[in-house]
XYZ file of C-alpha atoms in Angstrom:
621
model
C -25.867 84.685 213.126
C -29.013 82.847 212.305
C -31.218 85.107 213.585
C -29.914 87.743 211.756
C -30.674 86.248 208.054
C -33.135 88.010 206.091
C -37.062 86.669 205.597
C -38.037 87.793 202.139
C -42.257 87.456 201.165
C -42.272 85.720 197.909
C -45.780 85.212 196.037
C -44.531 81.957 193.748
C -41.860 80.142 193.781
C -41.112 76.967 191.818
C -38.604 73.776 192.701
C -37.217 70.978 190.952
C -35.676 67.993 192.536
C -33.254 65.760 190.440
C -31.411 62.541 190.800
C -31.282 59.240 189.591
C -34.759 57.557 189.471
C -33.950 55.743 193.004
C -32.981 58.816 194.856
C -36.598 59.412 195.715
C -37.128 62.443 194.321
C -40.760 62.106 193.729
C -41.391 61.109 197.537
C -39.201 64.195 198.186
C -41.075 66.279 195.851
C -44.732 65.126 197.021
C -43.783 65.859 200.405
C -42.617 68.964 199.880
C -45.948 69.364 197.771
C -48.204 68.026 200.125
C -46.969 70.364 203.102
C -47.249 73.735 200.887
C -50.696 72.447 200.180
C -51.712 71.861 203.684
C -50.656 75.389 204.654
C -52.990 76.364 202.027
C -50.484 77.445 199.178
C -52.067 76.861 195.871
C -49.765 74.360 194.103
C -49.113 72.619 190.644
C -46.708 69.975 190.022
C -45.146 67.861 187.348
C -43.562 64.518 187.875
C -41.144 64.055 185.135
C -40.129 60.018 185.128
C -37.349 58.393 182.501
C -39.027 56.413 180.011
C -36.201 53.689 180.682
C -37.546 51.049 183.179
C -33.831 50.823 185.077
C -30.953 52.916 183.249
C -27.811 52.418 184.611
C -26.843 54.510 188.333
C -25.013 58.149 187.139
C -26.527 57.976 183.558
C -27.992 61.129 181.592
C -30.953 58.869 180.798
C -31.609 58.001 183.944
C -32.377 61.193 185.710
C -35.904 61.448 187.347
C -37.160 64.942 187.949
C -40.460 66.450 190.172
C -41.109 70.141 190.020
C -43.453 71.478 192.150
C -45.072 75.473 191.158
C -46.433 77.056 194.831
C -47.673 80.133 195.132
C -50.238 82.634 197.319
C -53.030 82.157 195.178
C -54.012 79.614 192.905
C -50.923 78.275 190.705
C -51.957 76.928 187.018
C -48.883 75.504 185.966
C -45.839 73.901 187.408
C -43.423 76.999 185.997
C -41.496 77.279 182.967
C -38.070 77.343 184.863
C -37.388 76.583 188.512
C -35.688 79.167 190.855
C -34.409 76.297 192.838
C -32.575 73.366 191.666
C -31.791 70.062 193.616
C -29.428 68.383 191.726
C -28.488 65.084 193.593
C -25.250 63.678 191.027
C -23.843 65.400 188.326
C -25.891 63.452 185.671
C -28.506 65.841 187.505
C -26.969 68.738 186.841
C -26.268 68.100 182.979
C -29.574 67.074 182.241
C -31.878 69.407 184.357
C -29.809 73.160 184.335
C -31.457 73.889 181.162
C -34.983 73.699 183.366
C -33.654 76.479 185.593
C -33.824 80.456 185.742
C -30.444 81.946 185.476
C -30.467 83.630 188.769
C -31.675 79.969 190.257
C -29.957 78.555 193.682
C -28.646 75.129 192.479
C -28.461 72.782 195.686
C -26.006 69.935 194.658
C -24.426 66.993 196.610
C -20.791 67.452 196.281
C -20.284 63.655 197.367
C -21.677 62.750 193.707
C -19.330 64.653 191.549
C -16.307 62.718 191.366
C -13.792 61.636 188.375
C -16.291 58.017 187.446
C -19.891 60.381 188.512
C -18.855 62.971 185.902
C -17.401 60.821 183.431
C -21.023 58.908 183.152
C -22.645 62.407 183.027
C -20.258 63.127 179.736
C -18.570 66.244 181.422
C -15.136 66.685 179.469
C -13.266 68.112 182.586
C -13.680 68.050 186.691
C -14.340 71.802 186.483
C -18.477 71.187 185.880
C -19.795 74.552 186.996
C -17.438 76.417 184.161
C -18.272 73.967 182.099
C -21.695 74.602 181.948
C -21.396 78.318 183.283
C -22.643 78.410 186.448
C -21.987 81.102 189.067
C -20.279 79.440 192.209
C -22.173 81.742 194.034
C -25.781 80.416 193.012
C -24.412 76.591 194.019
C -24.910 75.227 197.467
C -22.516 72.787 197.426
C -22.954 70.463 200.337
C -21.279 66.610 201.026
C -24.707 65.627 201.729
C -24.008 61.414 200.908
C -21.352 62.225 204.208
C -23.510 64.065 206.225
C -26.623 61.509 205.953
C -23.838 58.760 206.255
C -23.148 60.829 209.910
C -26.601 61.400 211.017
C -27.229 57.705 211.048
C -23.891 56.169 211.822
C -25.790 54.880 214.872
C -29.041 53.675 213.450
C -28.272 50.078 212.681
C -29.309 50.370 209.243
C -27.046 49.177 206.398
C -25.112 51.209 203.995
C -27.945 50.868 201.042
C -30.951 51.718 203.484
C -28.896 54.465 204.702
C -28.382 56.141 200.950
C -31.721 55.792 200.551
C -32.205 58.544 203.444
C -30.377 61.476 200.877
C -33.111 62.794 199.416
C -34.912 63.763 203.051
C -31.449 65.472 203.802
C -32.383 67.654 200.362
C -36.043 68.075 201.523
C -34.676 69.781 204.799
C -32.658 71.831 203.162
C -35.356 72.746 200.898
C -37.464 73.443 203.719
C -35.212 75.541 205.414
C -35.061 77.429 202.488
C -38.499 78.151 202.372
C -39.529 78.236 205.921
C -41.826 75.229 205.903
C -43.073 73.173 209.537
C -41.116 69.924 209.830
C -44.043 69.036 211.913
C -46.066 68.766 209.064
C -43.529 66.703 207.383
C -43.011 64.185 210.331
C -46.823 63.531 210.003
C -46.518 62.139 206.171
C -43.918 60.343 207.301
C -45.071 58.868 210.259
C -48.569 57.676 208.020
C -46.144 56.673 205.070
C -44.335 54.645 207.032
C -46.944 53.758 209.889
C -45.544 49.597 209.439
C -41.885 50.619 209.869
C -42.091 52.965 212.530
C -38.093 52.946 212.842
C -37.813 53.835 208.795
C -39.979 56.513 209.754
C -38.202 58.323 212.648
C -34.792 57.938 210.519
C -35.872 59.869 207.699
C -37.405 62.282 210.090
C -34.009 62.568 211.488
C -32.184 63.267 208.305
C -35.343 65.952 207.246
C -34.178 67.549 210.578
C -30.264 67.890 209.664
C -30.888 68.891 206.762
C -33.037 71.848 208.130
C -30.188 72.306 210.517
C -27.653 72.676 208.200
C -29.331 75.529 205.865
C -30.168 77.096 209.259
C -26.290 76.980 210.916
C -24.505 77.777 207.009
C -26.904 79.735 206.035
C -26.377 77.794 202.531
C -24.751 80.615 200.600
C -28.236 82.299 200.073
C -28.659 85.641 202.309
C -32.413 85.211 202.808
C -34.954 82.632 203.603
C -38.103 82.809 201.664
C -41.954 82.543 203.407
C -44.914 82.266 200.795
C -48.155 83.066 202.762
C -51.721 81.521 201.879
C -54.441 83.228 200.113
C -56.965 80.445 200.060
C -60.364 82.209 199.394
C -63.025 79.509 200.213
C -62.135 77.694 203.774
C -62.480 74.279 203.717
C -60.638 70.656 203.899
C -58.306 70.426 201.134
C -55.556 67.586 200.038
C -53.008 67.572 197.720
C -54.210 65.443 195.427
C -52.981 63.489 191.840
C -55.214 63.359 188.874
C -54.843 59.587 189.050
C -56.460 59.580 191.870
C -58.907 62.350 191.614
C -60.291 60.145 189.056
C -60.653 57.073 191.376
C -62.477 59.600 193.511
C -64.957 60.803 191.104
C -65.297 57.213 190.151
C -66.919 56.412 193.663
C -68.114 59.311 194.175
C -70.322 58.581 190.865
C -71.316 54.939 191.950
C -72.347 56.444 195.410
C -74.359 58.799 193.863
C -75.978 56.693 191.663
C -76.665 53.683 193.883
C -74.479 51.336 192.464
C -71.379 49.415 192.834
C -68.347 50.367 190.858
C -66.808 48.173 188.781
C -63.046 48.786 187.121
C -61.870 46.278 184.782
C -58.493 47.003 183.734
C -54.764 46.235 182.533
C -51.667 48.005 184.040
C -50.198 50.329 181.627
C -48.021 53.651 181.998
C -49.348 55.814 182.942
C -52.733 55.072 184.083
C -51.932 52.021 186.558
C -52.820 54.348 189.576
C -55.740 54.250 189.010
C -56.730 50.526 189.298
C -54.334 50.780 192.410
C -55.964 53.626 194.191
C -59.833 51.357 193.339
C -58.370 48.433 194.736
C -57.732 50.088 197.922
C -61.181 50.875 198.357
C -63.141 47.241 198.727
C -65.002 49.271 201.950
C -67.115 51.486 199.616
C -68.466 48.032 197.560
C -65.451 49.096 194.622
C -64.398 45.818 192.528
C -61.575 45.708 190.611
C -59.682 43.039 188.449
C -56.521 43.481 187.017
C -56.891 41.603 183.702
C -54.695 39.303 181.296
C -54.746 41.991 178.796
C -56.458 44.987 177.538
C -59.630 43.756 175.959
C -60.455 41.414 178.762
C -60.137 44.927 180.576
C -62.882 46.286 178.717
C -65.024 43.384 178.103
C -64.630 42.576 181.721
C -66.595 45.865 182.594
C -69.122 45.406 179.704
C -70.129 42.224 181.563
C -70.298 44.461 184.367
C -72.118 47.184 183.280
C -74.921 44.630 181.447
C -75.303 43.456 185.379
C -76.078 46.839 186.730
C -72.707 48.162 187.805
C -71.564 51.305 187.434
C -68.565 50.100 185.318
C -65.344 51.601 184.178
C -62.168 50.584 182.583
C -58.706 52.223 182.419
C -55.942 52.473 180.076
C -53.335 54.580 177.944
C -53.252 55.072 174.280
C -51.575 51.418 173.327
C -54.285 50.120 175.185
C -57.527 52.082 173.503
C -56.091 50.806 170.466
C -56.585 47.038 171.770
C -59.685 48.141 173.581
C -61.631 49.257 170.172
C -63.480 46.444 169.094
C -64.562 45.820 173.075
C -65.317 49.630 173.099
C -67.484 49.045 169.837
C -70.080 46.280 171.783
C -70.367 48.938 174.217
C -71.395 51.563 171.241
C -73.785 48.661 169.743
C -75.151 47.442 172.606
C -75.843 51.236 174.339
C -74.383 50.009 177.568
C -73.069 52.544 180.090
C -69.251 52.662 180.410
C -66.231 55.020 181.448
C -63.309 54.761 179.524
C -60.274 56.359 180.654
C -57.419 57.609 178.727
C -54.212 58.582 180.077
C -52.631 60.057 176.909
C -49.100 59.519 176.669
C -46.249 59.776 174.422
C -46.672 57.399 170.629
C -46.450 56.066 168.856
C -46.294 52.168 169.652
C -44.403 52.244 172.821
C -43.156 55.867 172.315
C -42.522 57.941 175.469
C -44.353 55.974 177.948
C -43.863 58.512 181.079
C -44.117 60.781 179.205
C -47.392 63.399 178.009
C -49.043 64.163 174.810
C -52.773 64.890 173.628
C -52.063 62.739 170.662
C -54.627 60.488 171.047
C -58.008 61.856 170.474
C -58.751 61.393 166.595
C -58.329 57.558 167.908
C -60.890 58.126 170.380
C -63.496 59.889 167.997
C -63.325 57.876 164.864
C -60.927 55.090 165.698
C -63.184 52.021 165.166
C -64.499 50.140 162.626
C -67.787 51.183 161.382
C -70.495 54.232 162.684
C -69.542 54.352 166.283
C -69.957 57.638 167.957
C -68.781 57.744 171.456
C -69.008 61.024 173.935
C -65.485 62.443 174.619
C -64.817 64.731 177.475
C -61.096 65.643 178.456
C -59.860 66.961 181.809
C -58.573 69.956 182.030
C -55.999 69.391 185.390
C -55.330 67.139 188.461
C -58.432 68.588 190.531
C -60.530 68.612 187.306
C -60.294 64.736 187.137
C -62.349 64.198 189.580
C -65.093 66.452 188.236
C -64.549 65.594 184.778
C -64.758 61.371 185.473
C -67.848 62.294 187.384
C -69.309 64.219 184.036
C -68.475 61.151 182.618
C -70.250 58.548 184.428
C -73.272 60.820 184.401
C -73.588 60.905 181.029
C -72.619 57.066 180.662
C -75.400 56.198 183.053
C -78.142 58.812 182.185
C -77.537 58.432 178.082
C -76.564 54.506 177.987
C -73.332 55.072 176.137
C -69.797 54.450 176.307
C -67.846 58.258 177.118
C -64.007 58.524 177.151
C -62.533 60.823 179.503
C -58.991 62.020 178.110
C -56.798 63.148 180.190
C -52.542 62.915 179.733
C -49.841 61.768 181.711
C -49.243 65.911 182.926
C -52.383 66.162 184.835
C -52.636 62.368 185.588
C -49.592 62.019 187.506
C -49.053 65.913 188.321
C -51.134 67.616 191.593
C -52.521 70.350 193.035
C -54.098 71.178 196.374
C -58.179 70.461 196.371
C -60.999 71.088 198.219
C -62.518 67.880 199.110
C -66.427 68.059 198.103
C -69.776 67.481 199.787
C -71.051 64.729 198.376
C -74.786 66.057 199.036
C -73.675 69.024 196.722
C -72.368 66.857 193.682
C -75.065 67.050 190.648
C -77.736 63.787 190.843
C -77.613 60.849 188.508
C -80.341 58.609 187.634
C -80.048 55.905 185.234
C -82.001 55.560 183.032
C -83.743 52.408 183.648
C -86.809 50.167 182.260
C -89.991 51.379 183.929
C -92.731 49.296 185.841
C -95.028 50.063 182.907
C -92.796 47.906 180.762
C -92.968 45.157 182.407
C -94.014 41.808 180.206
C -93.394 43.956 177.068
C -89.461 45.366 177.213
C -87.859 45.458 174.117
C -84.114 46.383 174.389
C -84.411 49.060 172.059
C -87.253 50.781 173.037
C -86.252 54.760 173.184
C -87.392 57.801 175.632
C -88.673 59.925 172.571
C -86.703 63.494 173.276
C -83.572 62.083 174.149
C -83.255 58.557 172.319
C -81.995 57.226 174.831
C -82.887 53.379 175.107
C -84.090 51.724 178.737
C -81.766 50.048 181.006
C -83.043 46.317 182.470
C -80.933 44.949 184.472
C -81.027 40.471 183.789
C -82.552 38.425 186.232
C -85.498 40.811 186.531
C -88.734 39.038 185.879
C -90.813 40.660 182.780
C -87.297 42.173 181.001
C -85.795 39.401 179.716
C -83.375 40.516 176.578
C -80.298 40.052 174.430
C -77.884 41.942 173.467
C -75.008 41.472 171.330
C -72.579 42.496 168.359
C -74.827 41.936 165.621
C -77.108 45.005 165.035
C -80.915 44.473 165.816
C -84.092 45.378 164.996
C -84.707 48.331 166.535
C -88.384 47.637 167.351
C -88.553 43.852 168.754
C -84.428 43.428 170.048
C -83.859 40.365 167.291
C -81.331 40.046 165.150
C -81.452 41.954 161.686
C -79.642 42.406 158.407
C -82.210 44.899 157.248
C -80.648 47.725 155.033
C -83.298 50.404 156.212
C -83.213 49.208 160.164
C -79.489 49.227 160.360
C -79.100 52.473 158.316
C -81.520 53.953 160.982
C -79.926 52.649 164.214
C -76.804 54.234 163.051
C -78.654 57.447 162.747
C -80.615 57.182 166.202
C -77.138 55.882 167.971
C -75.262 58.944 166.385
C -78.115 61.461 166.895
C -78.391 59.999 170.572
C -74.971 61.562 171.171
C -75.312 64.728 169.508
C -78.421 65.276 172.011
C -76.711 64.836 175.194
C -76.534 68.431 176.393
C -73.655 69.861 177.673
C -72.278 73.321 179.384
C -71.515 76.116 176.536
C -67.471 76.451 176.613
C -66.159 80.073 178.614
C -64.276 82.338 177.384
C -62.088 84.232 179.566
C -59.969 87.321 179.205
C -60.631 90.381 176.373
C -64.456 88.541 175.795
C -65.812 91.814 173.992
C -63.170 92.873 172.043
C -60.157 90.522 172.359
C -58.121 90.335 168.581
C -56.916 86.938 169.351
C -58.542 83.871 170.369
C -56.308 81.092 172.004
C -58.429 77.500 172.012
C -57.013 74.438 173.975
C -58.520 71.329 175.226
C -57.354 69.442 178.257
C -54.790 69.104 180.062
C -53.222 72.456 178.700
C -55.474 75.185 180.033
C -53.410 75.956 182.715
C -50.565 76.941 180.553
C -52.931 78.525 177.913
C -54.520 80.510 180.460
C -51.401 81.605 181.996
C -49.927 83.072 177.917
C -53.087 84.733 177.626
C -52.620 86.964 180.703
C -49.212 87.785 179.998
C -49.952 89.113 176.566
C -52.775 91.086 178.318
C -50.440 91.804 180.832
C -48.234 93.637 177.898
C -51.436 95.787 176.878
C -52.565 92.839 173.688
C -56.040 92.470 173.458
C -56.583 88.387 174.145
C -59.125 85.694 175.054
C -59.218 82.224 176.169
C -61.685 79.065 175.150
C -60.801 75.901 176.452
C -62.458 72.795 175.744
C -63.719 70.369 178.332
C -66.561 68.356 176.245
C -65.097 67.294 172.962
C -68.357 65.564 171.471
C -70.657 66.664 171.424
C -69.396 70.152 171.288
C -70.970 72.737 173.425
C -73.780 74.757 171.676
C -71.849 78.098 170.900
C -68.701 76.353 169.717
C -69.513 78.003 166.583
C -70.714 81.313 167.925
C -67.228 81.578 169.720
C -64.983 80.278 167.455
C -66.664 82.764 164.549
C -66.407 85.803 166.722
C -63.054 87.258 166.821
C -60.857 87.930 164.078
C -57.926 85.653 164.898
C -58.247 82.278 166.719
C -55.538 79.716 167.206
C -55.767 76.445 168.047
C -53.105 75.426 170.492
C -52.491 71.403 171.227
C -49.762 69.022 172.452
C -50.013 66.864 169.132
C -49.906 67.726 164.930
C -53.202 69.443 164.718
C -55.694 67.412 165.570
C -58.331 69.443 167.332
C -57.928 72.000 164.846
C -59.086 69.650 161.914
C -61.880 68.812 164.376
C -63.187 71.882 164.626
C -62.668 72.874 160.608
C -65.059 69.423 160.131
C -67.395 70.733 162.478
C -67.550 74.675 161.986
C -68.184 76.019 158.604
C -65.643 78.951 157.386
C -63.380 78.120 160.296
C -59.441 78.230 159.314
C -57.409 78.717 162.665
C -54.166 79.396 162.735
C -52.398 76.488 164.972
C -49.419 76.180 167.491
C -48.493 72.893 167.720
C -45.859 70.679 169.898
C -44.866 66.826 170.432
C -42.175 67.150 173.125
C -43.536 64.729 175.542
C -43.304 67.586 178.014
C -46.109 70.529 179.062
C -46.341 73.942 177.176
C -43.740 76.505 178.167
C -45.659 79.688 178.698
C -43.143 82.018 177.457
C -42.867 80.155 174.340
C -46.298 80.569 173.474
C -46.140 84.651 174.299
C -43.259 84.660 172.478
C -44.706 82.757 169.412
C -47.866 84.014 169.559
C -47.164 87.778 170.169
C -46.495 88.596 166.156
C -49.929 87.482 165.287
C -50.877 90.493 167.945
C -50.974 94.380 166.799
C -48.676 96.311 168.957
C -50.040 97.752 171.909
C -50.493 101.523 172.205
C -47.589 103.360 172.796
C -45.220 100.750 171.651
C -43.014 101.391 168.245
């Protein structure tokens, strides 16, 4: 009867995989990912970790989620609510329903339900669908532990490599349901698992029966679903993580430049990627060195950077706060550095997996004296790698520390990108000591339009020079305590900053005549862009200004901000880039939307919350 099953054209759909953290959901989840993008689906995902290291097997806290958004066109967020759940043990269930659309298909391993699974998850009786309300008819409920336990009953492998194997038997399904090529699975799972060839062929195995059995049961659903590409400019793409987009731009930056790259760093949720992707990458003259602790991370790639490297150092928001006095001799000294921030959940330890924008007042003003620093924040996964890139540009061709924020959402989440030409990326030249120099450097010596100072690398004959913490005289490089000097090489550092020149920020949407404004920075314009089209979609008059360069802000921040009658500031913290912006623009009182969930914007909270400060559309009562 197969044959006979319905093929419906969808144009989005988005999936959510549950379970406890070691049911591989996340592998699951970036393979299904990874294949969508390779077909040439735009996609956006959202890897959703406990913030416990190990809670205990069957517990609410436990649960590890990956939602993946995938769509014709290009997808901005991973979805508000999925319209499929995988639900792997009841814990699942509890915890992750609420993330689901009420007409959802819930697929749930029956095998993981009993008396001691449901008693863990705090359900008060064995019925758990009328507990919680769910139509019988959405569930697919399938004894998948069983049916894995089956498929490789003659594999040799023991019982805990074989329960590893459950979440490929949910990927099948999954892929059934959606009519993706288990071809193009097998291949991620051959490379995955290139060393244990065997591992690989067994979860290919299970992928298969689970295919098989949406495909002979049909899986209580009466259509399959097929999501066709729209991709607009042809070209290689990847799915790729912002973690590692950044790596990317990182050597992409070096290469451009002519230098080696340098990352100093200490692991920390959730920016260790990073210095694991780098490390991988010894071929392309990257150096890494995983530090004893944070500052050693930072002063590790000052000592770098003072030798020529392109140098970099990675981190989250505990570790900028230990960084800050490192990040400082980078400020005082005019060295070039990249400082990544993977924002996540405070404070102290906070929500460690977890996302927030809560970090960037630390980043502006959060160190001891006059220490302006260039800020730039990513605005998604793909953006990371453009963004970092920005970064180093400016680091190298301004001789100044820059932060690039971005958050544990776009960090860890993905989307599918077009790899670049590295021919096409923008040039950077350092800006370094010239012959004429020679036998008369001084350290401080400035390029009169942009104040930025000259770069001499040691061991070059004719440039010898210190530098240090203790301010200097700006003229000869030595060591002074001179009111008037230092009071003007905090004026020439600061003004150095403010001169760096940078794109004017877009608007999008209603640009002529739009009654609201919504302004965002980061890792939120997907979500931000998505609220403002569906209140134009209802008729409302709405625009869109998203941040990318934090300081120095772009030229007609002011212009834009000033120009329509209503502007709110939207942000994943308390209201920080809104008191930013009412230090920097004169007049300017924003209305704000603020959260601190730890999770990404829901877009139909924001219409919903923003759509009184909106005059009905015409027609409407």
């Amino acid at each position: 009867m197969a044959e006979n099953l319905e093929v419906k054209e969808l144009d989005q759909v988005v999936v959510r995989f549950s379970g406890d953290s070691g049911d591989g959901m996340q592998l699951a989840g970036n393979i299904f990912s990874t294949v969508s993008a390779t077909v040439g689906n735009g996609i956006s995902t959202f890897p959703d970790y406990p913030a416990d290291i190990r809670a205990p097997q069957g517990s609410l806290t436990g649960v590890s989620g990956f939602q993946v958004h995938i769509g014709e066109g290009k997808v901005y967020t991973p979805g508000d609510l999925c319209d499929v759940l995988v639900a792997m043990n009841a814990a699942a269930l509890k915890t992750q329903y609420k993330y689901s659309k009420p007409q959802a298909t819930i697929i749930i391993d029956t095998d993981s339900f009993g008396p001691s699974d449901l008693k863990k998850a705090q359900f008060a009786t064995d019925d758990y669908l009328g507990e919680m309300g769910i139509d019988p008819d959405r569930v697919v409920q399938c004894p998948l532990t069983t049916m894995v336990k089956d498929c490789l009953a003659d594999s040799g492998m023991d019982n805990k490599a074989v329960l590893k194997c459950r979440n490929m038997f949910a990927l099948g399904l999954v892929c059934w349901l959606f009519n993706r090529d288990l071809d193009l699975v097998a291949i991620f799972l051959r490379e995955k698992f290139a060393k244990k060839p065997a591992i690989a062929e067994n979860n290919i195995k299970v992928v298969q029966a689970g295919y098989n059995y949406g495909h002979n049961v049909h899986a209580s659903v009466p259509a399959t679903y097929r999501i066709e590409s729209k991709t607009k400019v042809k070209g290689r793409y990847m799915d790729i993580t912002g973690n590692k987009a950044t790596a990317y731009g990182l050597i992409a930056a070096a290469e451009k430049a002519g230098l080696r790259l340098f990352l100093g760093s200490y692991p920390i949720t959730p920016a260790t990627d990073i210095l694991h992707e780098l490390s991988k990458h010894k071929s392309c003259g990257v150096m890494t060195v995983q530090c004893e602790d944070e500052i050693s991370g930072c002063a590790s790639a000052i000592g770098a950077s003072f030798a020529g490297a392109l140098a970099a150092t990675s981190t989250s928001g505990p570790g900028i706060c230990l960084k800050s006095e490192a990040m400082n001799l980078a400020v005082i000294d005019e060295l070039p550095l990249v400082i990544i921030d993977v924002q996540r959940g405070g404070p102290s330890t906070g929500l460690p997996t977890k996302s927030e924008q809560t970090d960037l007042l630390q980043v502006l003003y959060g160190r001891n004296g006059e220490s302006p620093m260039p800020v730039i924040a990513a605005t998604s996964p793909t953006n990371c790698f453009d963004a970092v890139y920005a970064a180093a540009k400016m680091a190298l061709e301004h001789l100044t520390p820059v932060v690039l924020l971005t958050d544990a959402f776009v960090a860890n989440g993905s989307a599918a990108w077009k790899l670049p030409d590295i021919a096409e990326l923008p040039e950077i030249h350092p800006h370094y000591a010239t012959e004429e120099m020679k036998g008369n450097y001084t350290p401080y010596r400035r390029d009169e339009e942009t104040l930025v100072r000259y770069w001499a690398i040691p061991g070059q004959e004719g440039y010898t020079h210190i530098l240090g913490g203790l301010e200097k005289d700006g003229k000869t490089g030595a060591i002074s305590t001179e009111p008037e000097n230092h009071n003007e090489m905090c004026h020439l550092r600061a003004e150095k900053v403010a001169r760096i020149p940078v794109p004017d920020v877009e608007v999008t949407g209603d640009v002529d005549d739009a009654e609201l404004l919504i302004v965002g920075f980061g890792g939120t314009y997907g979500h931000l862009y998505s609220a403002m089209e569906e209140l134009r979609a209802k008729g409302h008059k709405v625009a869109h200004a998203h941040f990318e360069f934090i300081n120095p802000l772009p030229a007609n921040t002011a212009e834009v901000l000033k120009k329509y009658p209503k502007v709110v500031v939207a942000e994943q913290n308390l209201g920080q880039f809104a008191a930013y912006l009412r230090t920097k623009v004169d007049g300017f009182v924003p209305y704000q939307y603020n959260e601190v969930k730890g999770q990404p914007f829901v877009v139909s909270e924001i219409v919903k919350t923003l759509a009184p400060l909106l005059t009905s559309p015409e027609g409407e009562e």
